[in-house]
mmCIF file of C-alpha atoms and ligand atoms in Angstrom:
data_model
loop_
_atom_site.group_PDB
_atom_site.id
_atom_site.type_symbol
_atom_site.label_atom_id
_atom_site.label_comp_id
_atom_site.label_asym_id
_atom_site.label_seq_id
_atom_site.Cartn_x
_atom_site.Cartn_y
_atom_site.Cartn_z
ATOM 1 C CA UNK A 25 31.272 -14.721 0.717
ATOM 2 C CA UNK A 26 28.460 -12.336 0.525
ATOM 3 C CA UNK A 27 29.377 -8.700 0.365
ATOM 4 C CA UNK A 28 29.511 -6.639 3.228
ATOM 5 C CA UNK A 29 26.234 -4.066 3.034
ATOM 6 C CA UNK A 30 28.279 -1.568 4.537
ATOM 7 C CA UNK A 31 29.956 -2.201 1.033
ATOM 8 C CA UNK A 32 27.340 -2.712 -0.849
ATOM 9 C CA UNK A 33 26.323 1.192 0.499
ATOM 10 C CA UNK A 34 29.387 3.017 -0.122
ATOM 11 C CA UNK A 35 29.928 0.753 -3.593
ATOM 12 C CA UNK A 36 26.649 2.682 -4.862
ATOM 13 C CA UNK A 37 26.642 5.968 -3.218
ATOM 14 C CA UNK A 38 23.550 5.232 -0.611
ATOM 15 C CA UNK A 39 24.374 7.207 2.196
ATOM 16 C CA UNK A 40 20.872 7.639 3.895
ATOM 17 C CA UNK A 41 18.088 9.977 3.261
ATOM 18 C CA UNK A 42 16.134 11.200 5.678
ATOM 19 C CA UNK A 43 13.417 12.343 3.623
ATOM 20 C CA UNK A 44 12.947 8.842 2.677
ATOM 21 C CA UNK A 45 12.967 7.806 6.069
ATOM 22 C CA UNK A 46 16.082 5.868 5.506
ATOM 23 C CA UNK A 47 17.716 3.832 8.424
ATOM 24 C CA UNK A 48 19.085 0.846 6.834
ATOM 25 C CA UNK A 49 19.895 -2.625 8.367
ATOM 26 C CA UNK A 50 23.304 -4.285 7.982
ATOM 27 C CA UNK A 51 23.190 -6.895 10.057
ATOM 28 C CA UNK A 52 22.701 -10.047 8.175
ATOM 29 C CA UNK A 53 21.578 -12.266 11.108
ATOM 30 C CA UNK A 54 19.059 -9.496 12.211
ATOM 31 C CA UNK A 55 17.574 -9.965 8.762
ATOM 32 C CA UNK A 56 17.735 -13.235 8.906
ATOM 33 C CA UNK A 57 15.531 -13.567 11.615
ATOM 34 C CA UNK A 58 13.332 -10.872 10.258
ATOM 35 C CA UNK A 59 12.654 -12.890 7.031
ATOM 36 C CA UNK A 60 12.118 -15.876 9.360
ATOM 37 C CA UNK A 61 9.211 -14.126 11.033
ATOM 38 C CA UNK A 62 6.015 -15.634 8.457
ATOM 39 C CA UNK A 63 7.241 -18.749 8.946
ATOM 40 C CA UNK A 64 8.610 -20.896 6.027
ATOM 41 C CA UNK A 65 8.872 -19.180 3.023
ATOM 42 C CA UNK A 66 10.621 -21.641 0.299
ATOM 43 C CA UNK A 67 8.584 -21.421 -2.713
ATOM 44 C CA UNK A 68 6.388 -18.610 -1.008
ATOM 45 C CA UNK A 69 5.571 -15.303 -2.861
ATOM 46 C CA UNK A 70 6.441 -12.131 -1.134
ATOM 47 C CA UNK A 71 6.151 -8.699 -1.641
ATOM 48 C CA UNK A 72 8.874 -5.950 0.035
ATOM 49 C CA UNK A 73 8.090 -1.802 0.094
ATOM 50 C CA UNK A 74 11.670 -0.230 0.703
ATOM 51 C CA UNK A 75 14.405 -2.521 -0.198
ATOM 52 C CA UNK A 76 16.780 0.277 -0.149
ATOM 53 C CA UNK A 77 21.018 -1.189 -0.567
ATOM 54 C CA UNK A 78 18.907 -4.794 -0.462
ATOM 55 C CA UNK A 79 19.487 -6.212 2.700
ATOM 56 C CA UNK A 80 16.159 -7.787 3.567
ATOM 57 C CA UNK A 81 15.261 -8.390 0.071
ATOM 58 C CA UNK A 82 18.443 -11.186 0.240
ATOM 59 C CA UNK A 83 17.228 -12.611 3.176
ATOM 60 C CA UNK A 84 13.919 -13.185 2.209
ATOM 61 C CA UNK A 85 15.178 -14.535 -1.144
ATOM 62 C CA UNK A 86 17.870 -16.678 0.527
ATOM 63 C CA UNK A 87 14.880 -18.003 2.330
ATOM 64 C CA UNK A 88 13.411 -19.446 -0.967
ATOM 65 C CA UNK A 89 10.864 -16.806 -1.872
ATOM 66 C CA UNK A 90 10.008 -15.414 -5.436
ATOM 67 C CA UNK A 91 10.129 -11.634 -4.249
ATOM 68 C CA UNK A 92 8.666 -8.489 -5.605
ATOM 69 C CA UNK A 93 10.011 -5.266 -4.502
ATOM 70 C CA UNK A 94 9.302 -1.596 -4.917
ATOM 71 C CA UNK A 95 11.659 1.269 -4.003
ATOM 72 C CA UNK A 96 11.306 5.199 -4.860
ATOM 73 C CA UNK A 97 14.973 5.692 -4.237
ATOM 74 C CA UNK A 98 16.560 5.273 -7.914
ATOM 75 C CA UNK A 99 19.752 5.007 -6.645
ATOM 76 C CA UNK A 100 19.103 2.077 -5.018
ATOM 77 C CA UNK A 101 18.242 0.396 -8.362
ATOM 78 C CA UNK A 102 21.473 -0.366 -9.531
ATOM 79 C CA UNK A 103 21.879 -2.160 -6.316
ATOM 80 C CA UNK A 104 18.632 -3.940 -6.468
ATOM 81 C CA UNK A 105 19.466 -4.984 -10.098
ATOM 82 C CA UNK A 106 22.522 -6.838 -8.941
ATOM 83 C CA UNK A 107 20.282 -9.246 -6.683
ATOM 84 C CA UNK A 108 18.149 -9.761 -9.353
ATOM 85 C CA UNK A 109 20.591 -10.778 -11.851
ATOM 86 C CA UNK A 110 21.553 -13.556 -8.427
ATOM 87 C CA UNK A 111 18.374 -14.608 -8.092
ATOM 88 C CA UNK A 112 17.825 -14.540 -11.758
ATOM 89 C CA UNK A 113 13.261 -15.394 -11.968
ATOM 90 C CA UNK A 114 12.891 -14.877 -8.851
ATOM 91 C CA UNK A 115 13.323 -10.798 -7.762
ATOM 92 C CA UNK A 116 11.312 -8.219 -9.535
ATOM 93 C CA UNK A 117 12.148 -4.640 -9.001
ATOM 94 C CA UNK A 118 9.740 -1.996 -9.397
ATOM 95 C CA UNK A 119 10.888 1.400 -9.202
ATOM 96 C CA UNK A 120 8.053 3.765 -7.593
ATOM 97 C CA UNK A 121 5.624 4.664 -4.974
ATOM 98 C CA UNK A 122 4.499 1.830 -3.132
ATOM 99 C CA UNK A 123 1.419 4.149 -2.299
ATOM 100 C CA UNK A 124 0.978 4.263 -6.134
ATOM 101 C CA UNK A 125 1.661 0.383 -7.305
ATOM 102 C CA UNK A 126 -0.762 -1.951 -8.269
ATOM 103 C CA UNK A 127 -0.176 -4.661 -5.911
ATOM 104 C CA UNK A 128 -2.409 -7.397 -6.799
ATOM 105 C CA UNK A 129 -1.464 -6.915 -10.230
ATOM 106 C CA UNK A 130 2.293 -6.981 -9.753
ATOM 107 C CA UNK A 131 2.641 -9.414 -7.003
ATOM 108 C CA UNK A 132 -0.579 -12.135 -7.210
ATOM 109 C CA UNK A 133 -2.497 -13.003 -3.953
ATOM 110 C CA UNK A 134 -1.309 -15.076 -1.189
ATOM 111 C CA UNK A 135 2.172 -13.259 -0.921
ATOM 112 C CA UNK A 136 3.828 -12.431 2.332
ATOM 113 C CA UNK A 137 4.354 -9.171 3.259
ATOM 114 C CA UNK A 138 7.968 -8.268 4.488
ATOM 115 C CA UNK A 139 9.130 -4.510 5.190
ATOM 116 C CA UNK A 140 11.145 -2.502 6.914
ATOM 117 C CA UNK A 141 8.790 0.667 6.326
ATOM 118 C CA UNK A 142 9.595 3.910 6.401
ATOM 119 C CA UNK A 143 7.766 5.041 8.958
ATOM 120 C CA UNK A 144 6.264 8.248 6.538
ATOM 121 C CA UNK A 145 4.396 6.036 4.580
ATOM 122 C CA UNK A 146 4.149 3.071 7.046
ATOM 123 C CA UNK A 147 0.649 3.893 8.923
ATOM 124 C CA UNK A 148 -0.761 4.542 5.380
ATOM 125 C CA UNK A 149 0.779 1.223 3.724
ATOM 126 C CA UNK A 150 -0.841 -0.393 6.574
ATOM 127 C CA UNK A 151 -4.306 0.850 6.941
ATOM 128 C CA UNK A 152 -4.817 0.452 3.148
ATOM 129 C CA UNK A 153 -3.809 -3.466 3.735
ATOM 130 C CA UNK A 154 -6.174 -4.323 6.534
ATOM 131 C CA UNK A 155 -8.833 -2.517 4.451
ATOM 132 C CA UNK A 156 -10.606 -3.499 1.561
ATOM 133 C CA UNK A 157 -12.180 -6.908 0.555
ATOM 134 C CA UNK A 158 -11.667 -9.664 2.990
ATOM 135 C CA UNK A 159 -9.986 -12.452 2.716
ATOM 136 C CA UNK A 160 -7.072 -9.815 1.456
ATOM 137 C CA UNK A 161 -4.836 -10.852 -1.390
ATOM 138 C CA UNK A 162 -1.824 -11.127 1.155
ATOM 139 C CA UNK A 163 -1.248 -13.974 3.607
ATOM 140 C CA UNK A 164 0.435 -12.206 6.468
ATOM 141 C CA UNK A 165 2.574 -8.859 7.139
ATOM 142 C CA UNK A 166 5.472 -8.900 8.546
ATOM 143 C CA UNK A 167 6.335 -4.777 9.693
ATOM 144 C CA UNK A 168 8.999 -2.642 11.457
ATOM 145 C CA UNK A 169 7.310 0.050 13.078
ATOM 146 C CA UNK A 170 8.215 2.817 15.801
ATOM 147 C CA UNK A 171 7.614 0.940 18.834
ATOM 148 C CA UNK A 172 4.528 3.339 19.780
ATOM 149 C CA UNK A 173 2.841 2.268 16.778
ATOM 150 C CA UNK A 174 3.588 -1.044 17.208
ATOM 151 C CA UNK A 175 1.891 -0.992 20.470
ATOM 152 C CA UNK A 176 -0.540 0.696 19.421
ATOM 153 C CA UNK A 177 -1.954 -1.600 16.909
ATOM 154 C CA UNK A 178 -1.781 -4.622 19.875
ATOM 155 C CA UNK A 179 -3.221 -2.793 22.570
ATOM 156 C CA UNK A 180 -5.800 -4.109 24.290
ATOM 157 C CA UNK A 181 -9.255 -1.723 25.797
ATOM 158 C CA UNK A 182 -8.391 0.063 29.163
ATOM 159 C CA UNK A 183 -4.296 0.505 27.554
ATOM 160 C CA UNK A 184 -3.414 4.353 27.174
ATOM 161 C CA UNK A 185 -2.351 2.844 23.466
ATOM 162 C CA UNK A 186 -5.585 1.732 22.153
ATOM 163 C CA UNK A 187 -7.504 3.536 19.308
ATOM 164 C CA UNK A 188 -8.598 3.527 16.169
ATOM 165 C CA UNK A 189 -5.283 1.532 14.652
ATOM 166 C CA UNK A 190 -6.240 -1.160 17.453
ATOM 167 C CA UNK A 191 -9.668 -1.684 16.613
ATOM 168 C CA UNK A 192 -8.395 -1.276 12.694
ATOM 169 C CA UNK A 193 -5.976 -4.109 13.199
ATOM 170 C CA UNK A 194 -7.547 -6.628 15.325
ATOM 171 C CA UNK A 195 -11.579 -6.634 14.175
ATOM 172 C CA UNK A 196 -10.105 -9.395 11.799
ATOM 173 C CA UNK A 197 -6.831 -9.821 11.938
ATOM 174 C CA UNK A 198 -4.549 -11.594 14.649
ATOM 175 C CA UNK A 199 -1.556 -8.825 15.363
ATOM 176 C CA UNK A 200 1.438 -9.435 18.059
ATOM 177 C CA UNK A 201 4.877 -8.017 18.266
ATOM 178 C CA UNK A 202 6.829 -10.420 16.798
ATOM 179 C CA UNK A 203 10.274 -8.586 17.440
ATOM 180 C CA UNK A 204 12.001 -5.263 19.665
ATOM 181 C CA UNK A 205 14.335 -4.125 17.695
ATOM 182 C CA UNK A 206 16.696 -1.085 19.511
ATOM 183 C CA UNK A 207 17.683 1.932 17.685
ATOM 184 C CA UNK A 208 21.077 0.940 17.421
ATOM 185 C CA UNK A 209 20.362 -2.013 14.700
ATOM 186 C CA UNK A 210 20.071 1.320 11.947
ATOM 187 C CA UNK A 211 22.265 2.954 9.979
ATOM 188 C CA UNK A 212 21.846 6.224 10.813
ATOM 189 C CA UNK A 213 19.884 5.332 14.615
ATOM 190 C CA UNK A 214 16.095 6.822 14.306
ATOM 191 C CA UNK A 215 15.153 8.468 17.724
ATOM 192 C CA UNK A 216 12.985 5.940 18.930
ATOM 193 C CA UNK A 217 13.013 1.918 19.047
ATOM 194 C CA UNK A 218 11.381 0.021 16.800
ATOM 195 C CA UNK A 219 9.607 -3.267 16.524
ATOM 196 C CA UNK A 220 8.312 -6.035 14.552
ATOM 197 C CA UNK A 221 4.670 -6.397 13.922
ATOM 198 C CA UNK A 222 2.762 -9.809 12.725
ATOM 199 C CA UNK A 223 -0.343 -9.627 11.192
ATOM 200 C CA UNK A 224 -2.323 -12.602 10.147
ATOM 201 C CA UNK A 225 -6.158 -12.304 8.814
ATOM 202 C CA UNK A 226 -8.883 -13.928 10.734
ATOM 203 C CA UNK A 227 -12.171 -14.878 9.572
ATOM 204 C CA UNK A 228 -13.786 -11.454 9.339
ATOM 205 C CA UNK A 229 -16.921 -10.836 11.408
ATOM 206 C CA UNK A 230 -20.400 -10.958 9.624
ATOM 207 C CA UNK A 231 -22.599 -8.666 8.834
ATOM 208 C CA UNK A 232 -20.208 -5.489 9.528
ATOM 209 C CA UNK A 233 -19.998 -2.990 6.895
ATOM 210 C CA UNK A 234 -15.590 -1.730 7.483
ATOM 211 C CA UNK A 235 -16.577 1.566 6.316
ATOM 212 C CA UNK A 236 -19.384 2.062 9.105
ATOM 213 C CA UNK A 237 -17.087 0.348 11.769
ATOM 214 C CA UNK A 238 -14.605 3.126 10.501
ATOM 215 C CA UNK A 239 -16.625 5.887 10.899
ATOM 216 C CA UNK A 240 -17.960 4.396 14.625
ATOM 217 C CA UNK A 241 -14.110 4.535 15.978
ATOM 218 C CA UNK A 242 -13.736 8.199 14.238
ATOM 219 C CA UNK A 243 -15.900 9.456 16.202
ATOM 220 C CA UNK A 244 -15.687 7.482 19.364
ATOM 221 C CA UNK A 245 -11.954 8.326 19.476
ATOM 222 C CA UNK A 246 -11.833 11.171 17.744
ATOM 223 C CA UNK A 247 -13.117 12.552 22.007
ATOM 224 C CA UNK A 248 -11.596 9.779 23.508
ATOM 225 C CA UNK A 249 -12.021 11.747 27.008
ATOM 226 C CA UNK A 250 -15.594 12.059 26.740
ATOM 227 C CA UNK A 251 -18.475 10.120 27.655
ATOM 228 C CA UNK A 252 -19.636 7.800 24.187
ATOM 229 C CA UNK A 253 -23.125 9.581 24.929
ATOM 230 C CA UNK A 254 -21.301 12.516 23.914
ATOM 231 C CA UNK A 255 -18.770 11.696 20.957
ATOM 232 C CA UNK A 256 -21.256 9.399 19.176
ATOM 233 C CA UNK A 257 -23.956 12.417 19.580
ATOM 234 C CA UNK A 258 -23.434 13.103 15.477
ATOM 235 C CA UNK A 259 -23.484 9.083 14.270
ATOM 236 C CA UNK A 260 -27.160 8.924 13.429
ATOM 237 C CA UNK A 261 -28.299 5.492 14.988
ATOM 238 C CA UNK A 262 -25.472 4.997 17.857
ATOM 239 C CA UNK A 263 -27.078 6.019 20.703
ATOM 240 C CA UNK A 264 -29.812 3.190 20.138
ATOM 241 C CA UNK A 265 -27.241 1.209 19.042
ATOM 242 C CA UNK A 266 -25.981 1.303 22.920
ATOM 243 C CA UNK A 267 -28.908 1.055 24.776
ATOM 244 C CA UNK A 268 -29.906 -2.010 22.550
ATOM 245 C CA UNK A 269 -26.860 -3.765 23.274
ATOM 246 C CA UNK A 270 -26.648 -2.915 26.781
ATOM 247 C CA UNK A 271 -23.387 -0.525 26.825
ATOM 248 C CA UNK A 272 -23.269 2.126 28.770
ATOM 249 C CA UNK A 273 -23.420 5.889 27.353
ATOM 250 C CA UNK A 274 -21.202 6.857 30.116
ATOM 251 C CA UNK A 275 -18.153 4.890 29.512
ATOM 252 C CA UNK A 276 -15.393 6.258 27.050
ATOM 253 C CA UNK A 277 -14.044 4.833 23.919
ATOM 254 C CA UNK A 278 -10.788 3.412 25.241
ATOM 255 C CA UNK A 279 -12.756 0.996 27.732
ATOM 256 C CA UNK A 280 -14.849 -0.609 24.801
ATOM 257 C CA UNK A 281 -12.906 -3.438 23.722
ATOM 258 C CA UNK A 282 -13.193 -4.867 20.204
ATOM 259 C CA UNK A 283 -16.151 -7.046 20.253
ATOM 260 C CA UNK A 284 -17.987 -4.452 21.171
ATOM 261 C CA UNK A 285 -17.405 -2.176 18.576
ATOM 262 C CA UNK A 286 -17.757 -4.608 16.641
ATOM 263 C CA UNK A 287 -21.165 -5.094 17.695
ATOM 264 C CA UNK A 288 -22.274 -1.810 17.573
ATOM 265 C CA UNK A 289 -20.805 -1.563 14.118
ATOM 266 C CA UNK A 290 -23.104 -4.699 13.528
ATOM 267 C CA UNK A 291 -26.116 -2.853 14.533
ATOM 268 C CA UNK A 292 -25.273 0.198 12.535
ATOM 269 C CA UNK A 293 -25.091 -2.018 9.708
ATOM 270 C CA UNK A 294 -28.054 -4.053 9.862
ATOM 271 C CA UNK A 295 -30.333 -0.883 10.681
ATOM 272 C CA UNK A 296 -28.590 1.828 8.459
HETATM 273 N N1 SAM B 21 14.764 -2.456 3.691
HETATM 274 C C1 SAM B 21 15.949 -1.675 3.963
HETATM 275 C C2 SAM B 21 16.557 -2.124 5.265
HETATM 276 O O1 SAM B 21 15.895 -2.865 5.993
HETATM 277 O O2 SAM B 21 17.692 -1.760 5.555
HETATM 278 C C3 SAM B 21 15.657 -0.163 3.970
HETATM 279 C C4 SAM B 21 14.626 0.300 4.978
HETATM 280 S S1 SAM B 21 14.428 2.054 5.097
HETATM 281 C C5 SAM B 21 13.709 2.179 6.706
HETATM 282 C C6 SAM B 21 13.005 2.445 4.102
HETATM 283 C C7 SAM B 21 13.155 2.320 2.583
HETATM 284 O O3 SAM B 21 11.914 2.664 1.935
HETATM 285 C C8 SAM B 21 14.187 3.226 1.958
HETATM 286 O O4 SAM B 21 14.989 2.492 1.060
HETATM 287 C C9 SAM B 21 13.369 4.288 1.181
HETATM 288 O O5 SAM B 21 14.029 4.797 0.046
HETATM 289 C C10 SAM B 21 12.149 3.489 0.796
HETATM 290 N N2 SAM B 21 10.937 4.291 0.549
HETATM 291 C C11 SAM B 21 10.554 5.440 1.172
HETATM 292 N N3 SAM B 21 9.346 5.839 0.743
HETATM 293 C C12 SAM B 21 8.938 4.913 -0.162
HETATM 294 C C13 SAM B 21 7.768 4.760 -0.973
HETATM 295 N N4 SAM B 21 6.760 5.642 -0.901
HETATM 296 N N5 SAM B 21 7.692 3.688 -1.787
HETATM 297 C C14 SAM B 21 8.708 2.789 -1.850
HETATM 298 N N6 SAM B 21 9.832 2.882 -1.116
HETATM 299 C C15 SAM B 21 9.942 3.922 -0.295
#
């Protein structure tokens, strides 16, 4: 039988840290279904930020991956180290920063993304992977977020959650809540619930530089009460870039939905 986590915890010291934005996961069926999330993953590569005692990290490797994993928690190593000696050429542990690794050099494109993020780091982990060169080196992410941010990165124009992570997530990318998770599925309970985000990149859009798209939903959010006429006032180039696609000056940033700003990023781009 596979030992308890709860074991597994107090077997290695891990009581949780908050600074790390630890809030583990014991059940195994939770994970389970977590792991399940990308789909099919025997003989898939995947690629974990915050193993922690190792709870997902057996899951996903119980679901046939080859897994790498990085943790900044040393004392989690010894745990770690344990499943890798299991699952002997297929876990690699990397002990660091996630915000500092390498990843296409330590875990080769096409993997699958699986975390349970801490949520310090998670916004940053995130916008870094829907940036950069397109098609990205991973084949989908599979998140736990804070529910807000989970709705915020699927909300829709005209929702009191859509902003710049919306736009950020879905220009060329397919994103949908895959799983509500409540509070009381951690070890310690965070404040807030939590869900699961899938991510899975679409064909990206052509003819849109991401930096000037960027920049566009800066601004236009950065006032999201006022009147585009107004926030874009400073972006050399928008205001023609409404009138020649027809959008009105008047409306605010939350009503234009992603096409458009796509669009207008379009424009920006082609007459920069
Ligand atoms: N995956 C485990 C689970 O589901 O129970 C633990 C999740 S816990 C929310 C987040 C984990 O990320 C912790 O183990 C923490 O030590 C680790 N962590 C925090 N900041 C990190 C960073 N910058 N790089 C890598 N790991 C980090």
């Amino acid at each position: 039988m596979v030992e308890p986590l709860r074991d597994i915890i107090a077997r290695h010291g891990l009581q949780a840290t908050k600074a790390l934005g630890q809030n583990f996961i014991l059940d195994r069926h939770l994970l389970a279904r977590i792991a399940a999330i990308p789909g099919p993953l025997d003989g898939a590569n995947a690629y974990e930020v915050g193993p922690g005692p190792g709870g997902l990290t057996r899951a996903i490797l119980e679901a046939g991956a080859s897994l790498v994993v990085v943790e900044r928690d040393r004392r989690c190593i010894p745990a770690l180290a344990e499943l890798e000696e299991e699952f002997s050429g297929h876990l690699k542990v990397i002990s660091g920063d996630a915000l500092e690794v390498d990843e296409q050099a330590q875990v080769g494109r096409g993997a699958h993304i699986i975390a349970n993020l801490p949520y310090n780091v998670g916004t940053a982990l995130l916008l870094r992977w829907l940036g950069g060169e397109w098609r990205p080196w991973w084949a989908s992410l599979t998140l736990m977020f804070q529910r807000e941010v989970a709705e915020r990165i699927v909300a829709r124009a005209g929702s009191n959650h859509y902003g710049r992570l919306s736009v950020a997530a879905q220009w060329r990318s397919t994103p949908r809540i895959a799983m509500a998770v409540h509070r009381s599925a951690f070890v310690p309970p965070p404040k807030v619930a939590s869900a699961v985000v899938h991510i899975v990149p679409a064909d990206e859009p052509e003819g849109v530089d991401p930096v000037v798209l960027e920049r566009l939903t800066a601004a236009a959010f950065g006032q999201r009460r006022k009147m585009l006429r107004s926030s874009l006032k400073a972006m050399p180039g928008a205001l023609d870039a409404l009138e020649a696609l027809g959008i009105d000056p008047e409306r605010r940033a939350e009503t234009v939905d992603v096409d458009e700003y796509v669009a207008l990023a379009r424009y920006l781009t082609a007459n920069a």
